[in-house]
Tab-separated table of C-alpha atoms in Angstrom:
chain	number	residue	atom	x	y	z
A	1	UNK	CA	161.512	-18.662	131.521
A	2	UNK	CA	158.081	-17.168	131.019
A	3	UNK	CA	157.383	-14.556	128.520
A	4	UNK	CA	156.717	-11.199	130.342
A	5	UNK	CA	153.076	-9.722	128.325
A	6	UNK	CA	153.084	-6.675	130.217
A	7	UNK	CA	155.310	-4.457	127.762
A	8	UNK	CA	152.882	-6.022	124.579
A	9	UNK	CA	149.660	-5.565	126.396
A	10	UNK	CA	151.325	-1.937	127.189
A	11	UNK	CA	151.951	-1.711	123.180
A	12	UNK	CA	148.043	-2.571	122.421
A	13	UNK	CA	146.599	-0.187	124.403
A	14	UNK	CA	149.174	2.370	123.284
A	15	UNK	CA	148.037	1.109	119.875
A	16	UNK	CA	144.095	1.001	120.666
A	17	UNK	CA	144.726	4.778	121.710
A	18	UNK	CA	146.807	6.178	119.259
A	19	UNK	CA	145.035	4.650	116.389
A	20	UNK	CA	141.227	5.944	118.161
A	21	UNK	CA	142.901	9.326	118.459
A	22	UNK	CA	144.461	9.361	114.766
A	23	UNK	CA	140.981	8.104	113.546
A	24	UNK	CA	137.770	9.351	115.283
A	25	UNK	CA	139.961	12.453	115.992
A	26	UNK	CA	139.903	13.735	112.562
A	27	UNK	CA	135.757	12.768	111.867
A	28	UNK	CA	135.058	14.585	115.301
A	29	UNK	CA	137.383	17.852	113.707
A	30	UNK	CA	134.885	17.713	110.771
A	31	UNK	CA	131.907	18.144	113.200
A	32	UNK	CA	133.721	20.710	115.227
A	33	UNK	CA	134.494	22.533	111.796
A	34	UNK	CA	130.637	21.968	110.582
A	35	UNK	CA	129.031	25.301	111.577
A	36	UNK	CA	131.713	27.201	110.416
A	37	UNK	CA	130.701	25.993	106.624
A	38	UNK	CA	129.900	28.159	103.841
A	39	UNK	CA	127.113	26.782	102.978
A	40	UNK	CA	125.246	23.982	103.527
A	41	UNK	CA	125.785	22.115	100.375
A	42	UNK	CA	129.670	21.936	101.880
A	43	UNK	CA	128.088	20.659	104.858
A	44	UNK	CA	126.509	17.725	102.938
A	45	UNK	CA	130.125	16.728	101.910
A	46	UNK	CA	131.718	17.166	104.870
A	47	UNK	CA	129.401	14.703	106.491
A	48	UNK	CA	129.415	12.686	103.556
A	49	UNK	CA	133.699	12.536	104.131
A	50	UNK	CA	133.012	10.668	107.437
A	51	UNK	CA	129.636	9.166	107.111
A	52	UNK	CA	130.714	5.851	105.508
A	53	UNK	CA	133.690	5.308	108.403
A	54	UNK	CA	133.229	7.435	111.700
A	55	UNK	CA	131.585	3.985	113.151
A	56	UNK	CA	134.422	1.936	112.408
A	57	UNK	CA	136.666	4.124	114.356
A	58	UNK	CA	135.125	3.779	117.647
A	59	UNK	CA	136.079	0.463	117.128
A	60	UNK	CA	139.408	1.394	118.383
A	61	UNK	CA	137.871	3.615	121.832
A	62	UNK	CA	135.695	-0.285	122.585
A	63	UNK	CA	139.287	-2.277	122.222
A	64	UNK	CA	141.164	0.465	124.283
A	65	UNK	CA	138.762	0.391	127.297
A	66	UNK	CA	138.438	-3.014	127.536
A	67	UNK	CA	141.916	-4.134	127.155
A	68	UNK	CA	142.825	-2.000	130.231
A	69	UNK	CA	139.944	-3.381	132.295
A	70	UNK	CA	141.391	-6.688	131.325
A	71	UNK	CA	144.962	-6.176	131.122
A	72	UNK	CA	145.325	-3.654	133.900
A	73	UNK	CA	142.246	-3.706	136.070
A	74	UNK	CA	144.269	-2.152	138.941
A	75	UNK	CA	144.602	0.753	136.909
A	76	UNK	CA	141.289	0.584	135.198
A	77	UNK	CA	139.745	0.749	139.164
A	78	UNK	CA	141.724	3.852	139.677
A	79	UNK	CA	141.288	5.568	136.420
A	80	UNK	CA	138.049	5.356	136.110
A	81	UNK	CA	136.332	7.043	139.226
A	82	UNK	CA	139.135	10.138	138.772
A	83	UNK	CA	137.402	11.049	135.360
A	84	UNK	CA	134.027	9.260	135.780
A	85	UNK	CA	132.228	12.609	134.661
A	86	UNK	CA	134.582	13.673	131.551
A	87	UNK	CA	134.084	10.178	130.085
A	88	UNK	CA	130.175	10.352	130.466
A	89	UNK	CA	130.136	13.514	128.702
A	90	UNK	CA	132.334	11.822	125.884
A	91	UNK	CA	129.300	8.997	125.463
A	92	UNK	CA	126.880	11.370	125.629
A	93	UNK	CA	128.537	13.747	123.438
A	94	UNK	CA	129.485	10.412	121.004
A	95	UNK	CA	125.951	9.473	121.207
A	96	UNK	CA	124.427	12.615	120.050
A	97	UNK	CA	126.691	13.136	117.327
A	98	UNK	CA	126.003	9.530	115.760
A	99	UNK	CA	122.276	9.939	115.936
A	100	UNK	CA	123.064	12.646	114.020
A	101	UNK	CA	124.457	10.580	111.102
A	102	UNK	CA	121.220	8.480	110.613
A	103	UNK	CA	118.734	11.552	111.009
A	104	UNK	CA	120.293	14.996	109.928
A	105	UNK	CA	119.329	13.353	105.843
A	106	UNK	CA	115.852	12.564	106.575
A	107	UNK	CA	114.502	15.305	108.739
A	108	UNK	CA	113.014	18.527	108.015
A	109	UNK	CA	114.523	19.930	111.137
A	110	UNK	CA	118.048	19.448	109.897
A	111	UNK	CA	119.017	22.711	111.406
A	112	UNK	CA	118.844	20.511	114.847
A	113	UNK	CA	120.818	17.792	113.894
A	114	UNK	CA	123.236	20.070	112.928
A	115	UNK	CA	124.164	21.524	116.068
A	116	UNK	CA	123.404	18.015	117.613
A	117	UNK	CA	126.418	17.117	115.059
A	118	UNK	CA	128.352	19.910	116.338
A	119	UNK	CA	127.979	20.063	119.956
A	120	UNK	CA	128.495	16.408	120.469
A	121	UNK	CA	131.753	16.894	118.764
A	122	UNK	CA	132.623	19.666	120.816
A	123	UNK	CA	131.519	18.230	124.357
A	124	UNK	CA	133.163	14.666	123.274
A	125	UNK	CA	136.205	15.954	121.830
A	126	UNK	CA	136.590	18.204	125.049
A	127	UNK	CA	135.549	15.282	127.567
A	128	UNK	CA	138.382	13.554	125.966
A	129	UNK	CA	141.282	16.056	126.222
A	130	UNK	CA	139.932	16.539	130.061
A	131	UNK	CA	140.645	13.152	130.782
A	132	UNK	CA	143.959	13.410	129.278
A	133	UNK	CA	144.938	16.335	131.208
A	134	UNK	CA	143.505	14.575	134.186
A	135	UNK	CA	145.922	11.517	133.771
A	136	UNK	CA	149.347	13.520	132.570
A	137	UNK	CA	149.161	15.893	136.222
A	138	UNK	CA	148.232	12.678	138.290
A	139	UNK	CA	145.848	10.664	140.162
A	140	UNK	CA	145.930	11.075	143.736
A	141	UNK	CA	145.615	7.449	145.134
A	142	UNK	CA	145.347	5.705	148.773
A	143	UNK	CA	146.438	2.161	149.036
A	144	UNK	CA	144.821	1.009	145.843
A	145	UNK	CA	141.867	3.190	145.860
A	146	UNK	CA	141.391	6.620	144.237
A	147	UNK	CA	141.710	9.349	146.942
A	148	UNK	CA	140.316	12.000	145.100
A	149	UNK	CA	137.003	13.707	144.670
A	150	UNK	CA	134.897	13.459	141.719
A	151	UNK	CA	135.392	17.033	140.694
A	152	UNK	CA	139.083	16.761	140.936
A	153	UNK	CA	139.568	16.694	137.179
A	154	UNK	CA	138.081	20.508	136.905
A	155	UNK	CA	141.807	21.635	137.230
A	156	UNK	CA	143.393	24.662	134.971
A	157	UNK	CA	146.048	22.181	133.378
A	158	UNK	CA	142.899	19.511	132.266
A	159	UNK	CA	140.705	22.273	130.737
A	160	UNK	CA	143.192	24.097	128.853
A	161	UNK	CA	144.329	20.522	127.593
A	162	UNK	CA	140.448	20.013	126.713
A	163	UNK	CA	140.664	22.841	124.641
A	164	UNK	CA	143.751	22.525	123.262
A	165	UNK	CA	142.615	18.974	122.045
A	166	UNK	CA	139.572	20.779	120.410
A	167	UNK	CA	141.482	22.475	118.294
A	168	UNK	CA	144.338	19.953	117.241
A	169	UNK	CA	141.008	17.879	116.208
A	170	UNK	CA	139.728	20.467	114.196
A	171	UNK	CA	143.012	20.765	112.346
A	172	UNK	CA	143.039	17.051	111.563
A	173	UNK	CA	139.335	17.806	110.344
A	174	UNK	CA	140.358	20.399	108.387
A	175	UNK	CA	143.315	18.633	106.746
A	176	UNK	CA	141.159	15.333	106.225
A	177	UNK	CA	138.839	18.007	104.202
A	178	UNK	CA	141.653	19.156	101.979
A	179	UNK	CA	142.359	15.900	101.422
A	180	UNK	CA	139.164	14.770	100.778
A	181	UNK	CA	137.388	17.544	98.942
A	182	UNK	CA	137.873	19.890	96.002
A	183	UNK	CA	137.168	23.445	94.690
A	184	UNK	CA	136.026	26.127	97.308
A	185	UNK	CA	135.289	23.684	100.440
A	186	UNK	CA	138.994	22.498	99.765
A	187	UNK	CA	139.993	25.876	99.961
A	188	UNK	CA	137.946	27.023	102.447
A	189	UNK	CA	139.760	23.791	105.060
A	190	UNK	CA	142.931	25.557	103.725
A	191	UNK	CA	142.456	28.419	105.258
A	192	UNK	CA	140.980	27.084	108.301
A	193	UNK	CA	143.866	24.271	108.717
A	194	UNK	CA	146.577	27.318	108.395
A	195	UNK	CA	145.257	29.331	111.336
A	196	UNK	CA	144.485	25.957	113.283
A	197	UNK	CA	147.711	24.914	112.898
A	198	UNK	CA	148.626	28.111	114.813
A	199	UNK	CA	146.543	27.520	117.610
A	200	UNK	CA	148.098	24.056	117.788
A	201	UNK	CA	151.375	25.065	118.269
A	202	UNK	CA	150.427	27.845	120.366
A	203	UNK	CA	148.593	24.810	122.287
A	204	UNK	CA	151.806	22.382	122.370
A	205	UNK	CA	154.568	24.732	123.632
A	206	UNK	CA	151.762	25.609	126.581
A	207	UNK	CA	151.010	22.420	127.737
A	208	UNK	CA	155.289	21.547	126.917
A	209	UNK	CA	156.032	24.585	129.809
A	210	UNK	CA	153.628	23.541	131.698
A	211	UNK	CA	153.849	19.726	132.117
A	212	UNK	CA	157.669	19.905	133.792
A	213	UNK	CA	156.194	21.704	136.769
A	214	UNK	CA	153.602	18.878	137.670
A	215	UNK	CA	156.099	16.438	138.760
A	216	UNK	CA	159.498	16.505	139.331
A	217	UNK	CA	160.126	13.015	137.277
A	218	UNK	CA	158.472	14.849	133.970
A	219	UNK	CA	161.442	17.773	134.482
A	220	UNK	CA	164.364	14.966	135.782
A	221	UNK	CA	162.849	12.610	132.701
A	222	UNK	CA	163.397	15.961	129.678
A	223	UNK	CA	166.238	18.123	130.570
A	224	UNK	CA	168.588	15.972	132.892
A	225	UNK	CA	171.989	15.114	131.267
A	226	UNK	CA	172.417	12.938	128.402
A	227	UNK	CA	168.459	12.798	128.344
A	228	UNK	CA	168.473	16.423	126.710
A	229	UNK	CA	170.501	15.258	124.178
A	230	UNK	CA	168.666	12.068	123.433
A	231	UNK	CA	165.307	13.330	123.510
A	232	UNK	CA	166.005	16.226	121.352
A	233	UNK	CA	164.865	15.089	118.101
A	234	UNK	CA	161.415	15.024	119.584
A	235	UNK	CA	160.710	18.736	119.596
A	236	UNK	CA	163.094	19.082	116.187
A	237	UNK	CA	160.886	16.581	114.501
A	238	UNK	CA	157.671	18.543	115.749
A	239	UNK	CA	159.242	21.675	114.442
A	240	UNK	CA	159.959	20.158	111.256
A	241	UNK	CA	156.165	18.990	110.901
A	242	UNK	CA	154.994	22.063	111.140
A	243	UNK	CA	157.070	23.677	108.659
A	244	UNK	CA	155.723	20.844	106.379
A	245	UNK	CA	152.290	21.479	107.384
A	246	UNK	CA	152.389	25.038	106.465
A	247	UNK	CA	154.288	24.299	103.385
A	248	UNK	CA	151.803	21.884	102.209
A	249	UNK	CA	148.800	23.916	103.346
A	250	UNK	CA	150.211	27.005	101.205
A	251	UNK	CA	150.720	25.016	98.129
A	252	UNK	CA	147.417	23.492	98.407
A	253	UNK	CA	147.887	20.089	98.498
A	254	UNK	CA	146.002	16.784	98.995
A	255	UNK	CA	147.669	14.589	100.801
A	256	UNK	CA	150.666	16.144	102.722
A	257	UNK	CA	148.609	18.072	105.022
A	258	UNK	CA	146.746	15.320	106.753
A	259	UNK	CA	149.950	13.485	106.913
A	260	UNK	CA	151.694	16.140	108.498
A	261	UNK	CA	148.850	16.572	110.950
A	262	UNK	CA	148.773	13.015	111.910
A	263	UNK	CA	152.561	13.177	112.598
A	264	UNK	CA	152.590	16.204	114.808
A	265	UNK	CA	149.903	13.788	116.999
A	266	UNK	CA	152.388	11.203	116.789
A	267	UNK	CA	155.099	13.020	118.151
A	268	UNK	CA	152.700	14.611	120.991
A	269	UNK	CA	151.888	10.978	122.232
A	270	UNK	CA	155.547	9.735	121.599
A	271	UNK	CA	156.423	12.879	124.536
A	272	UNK	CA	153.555	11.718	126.607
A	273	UNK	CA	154.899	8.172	126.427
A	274	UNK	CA	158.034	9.274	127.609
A	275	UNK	CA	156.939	11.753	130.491
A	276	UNK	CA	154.841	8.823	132.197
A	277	UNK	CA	156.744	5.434	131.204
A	278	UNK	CA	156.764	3.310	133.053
A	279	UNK	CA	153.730	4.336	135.039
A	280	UNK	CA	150.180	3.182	134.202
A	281	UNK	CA	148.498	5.205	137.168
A	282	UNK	CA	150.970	8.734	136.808
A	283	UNK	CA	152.954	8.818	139.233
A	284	UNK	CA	152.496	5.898	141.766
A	285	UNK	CA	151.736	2.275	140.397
A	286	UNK	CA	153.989	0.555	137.372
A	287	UNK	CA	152.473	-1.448	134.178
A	288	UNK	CA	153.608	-4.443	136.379
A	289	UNK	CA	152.025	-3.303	139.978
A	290	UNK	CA	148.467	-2.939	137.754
A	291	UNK	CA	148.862	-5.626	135.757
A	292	UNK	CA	146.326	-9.091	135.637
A	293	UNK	CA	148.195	-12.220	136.528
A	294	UNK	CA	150.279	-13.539	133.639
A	295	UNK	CA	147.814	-16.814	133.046
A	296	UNK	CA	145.413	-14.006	132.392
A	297	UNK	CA	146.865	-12.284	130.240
A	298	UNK	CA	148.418	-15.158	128.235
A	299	UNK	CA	144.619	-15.842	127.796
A	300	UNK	CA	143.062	-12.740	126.936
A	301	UNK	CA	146.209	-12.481	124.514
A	302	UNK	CA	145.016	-15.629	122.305
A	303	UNK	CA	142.001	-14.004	121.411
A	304	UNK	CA	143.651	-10.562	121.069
A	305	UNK	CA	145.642	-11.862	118.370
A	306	UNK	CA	142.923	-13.274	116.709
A	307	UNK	CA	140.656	-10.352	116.430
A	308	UNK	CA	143.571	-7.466	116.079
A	309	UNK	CA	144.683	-8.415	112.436
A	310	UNK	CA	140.847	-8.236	112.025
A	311	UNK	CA	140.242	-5.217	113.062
A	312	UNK	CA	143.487	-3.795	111.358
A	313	UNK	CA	142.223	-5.100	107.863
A	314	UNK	CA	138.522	-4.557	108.160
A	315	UNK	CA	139.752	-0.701	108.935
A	316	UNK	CA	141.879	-0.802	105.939
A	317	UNK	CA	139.673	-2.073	103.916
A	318	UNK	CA	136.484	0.533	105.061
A	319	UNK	CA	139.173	3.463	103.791
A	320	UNK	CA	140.151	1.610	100.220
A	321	UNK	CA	136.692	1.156	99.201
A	322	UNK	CA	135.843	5.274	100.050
A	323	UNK	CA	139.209	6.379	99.137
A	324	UNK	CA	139.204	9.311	96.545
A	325	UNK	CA	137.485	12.806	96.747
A	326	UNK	CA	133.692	13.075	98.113
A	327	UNK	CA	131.309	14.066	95.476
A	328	UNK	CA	127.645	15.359	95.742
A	329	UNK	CA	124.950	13.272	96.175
A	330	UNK	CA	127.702	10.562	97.853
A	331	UNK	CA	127.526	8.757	100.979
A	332	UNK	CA	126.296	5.844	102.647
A	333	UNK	CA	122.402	6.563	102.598
């Protein structure tokens, strides 16, 4: 009988996403946060928090888009052309942002890099949660062709999930800072991580309302009976995050916050996960209609499992050596 690789190539990309998200969402927060500042001596720290790693998560965005064009190219033909523009603005946005690393130290003109830092952030960080809305509302297909226009992704539902994902990164930002920093800038990421946290929530229970009414499997998928009752814990466990987050946020601590943070994205991508499953192209073509043949994926899998342990421990290891709190005067130049 031969081994079906759909459902573990479905697990690495879910992995290749969740772990980009988790990662580069938290050092494009901290550029989202960086005007706000109170100075720009915080500033130098908060770019020195990220400087030594940000590179090393994109790492995870490279193995995500490539394992779908291999994996799935059916869906990776369709995908693409519905949200060519968002993810263009994400590489330019990316691009600006990490040219902004290497310059912002050496230049007179720092005030430019600055809001090169910040803007590519924003726009990126934006891009990102337009191409999400984009995919959970559905990609109008013909055959196995996109149907749609190339402006189709400038709906309500995608923007407000743009923005929404703006400020969930900030939050991680801002609880990566408390975590990472000390004295006023840690209590200055307090503050802001408390009132983000707000907007968050205000941000999940939208987009929650909202999503049912898309498509009628979303609504059938949530509230029909026993799947009420077995999906409840999802929204319970959210619920409970929160009350952590604020907990920890009030009492000032490291740690907890961030953690907290990084579960309430966990449990956002868990409910995604089970809106769409087992659709790679929402609502129309399976993880097996889009998927390569199974001799190509058995080979593309060989090397995957060479290089993923590598990745994993090389990622690890980036975060062990520049564990601790930032300091002045640290970084990577």
């Amino acid at each position: 009988m031969a081994l079906d690789l759909v459902p573990l190539w479905a697990g690495i990309l879910g992995l290749a996403v969740f772990m980009y998200v988790l990662l580069d969402g938290f050092d494009l927060g901290v550029g989202i946060l960086f005007p706000f500042a109170p100075d720009d001596a915080s500033r130098d720290l908060m770019m020195a928090s990220v400087a030594p790693i940000w590179d090393g998560n994109e790492t995870w965005l490279v193995l995500g888009g490539i394992g779908l064009l291999a994996a799935f190219p059916l869906a990776f033909a369709i995908i693409i052309p519905a949200v060519y523009f968002p993810i263009l603005f994400m590489l330019l946005g990316l691009i600006f942002r990490g040219v902004a690393f290497e310059f912002r130290h050496i230049s007179p003109q720092r005030v430019r890099w600055d809001r090169s830092f910040f803007f590519g952030s924003v726009v990126a960080t934006f891009a990102q949660g337009v191409v999400l809305g984009t995919y959970v509302q559905g990609i109008p297909i013909a055959g196995r062709q996109y149907a749609g226009g190339s402006l189709d992704w400038a709906t309500p539902f995608a923007l407000l999930t743009g923005v929404g994902l703006v400020v969930g990164y900030a939050l991680i930002g801002a609880c990566w800072l408390v975590m990472k920093t000390e004295g006023a800038l840690k209590g200055w990421a307090c503050r802001k991580a408390q009132v983000l946290a707000l907007g968050v929530a205000a941000f999940i229970g939208m987009v929650s309302l909202w999503t049912p009414f898309l498509q009628p499997q979303i609504a059938q998928r949530w509230f029909a009976w026993p799947n009420l009752l077995w999906l409840s814990p999802v929204p319970l466990i959210t619920l409970a995050l929160f009350i952590w987050l604020w907990r920890a946020l009030s009492a000032k601590r490291d740690l907890e916050p961030f953690l907290a943070a990084l579960g309430l994205f966990l449990m956002c991508y868990i409910g995604l996960g089970i809106s769409i499953w087992p659709m790679v192209v929402p609502y129309t073509i399976t993880l097996w209609a889009a998927a390569a043949s199974p001799k190509s994926q058995a080979f593309l899998m060989i090397g995957t499992l060479f290089l993923l342990p590598i990745i994993v421990m090389y990622t690890a290891w980036s975060y062990w050596v520049f564990r601790g709190k930032v300091k002045a005067g640290s970084g990577y130049h």
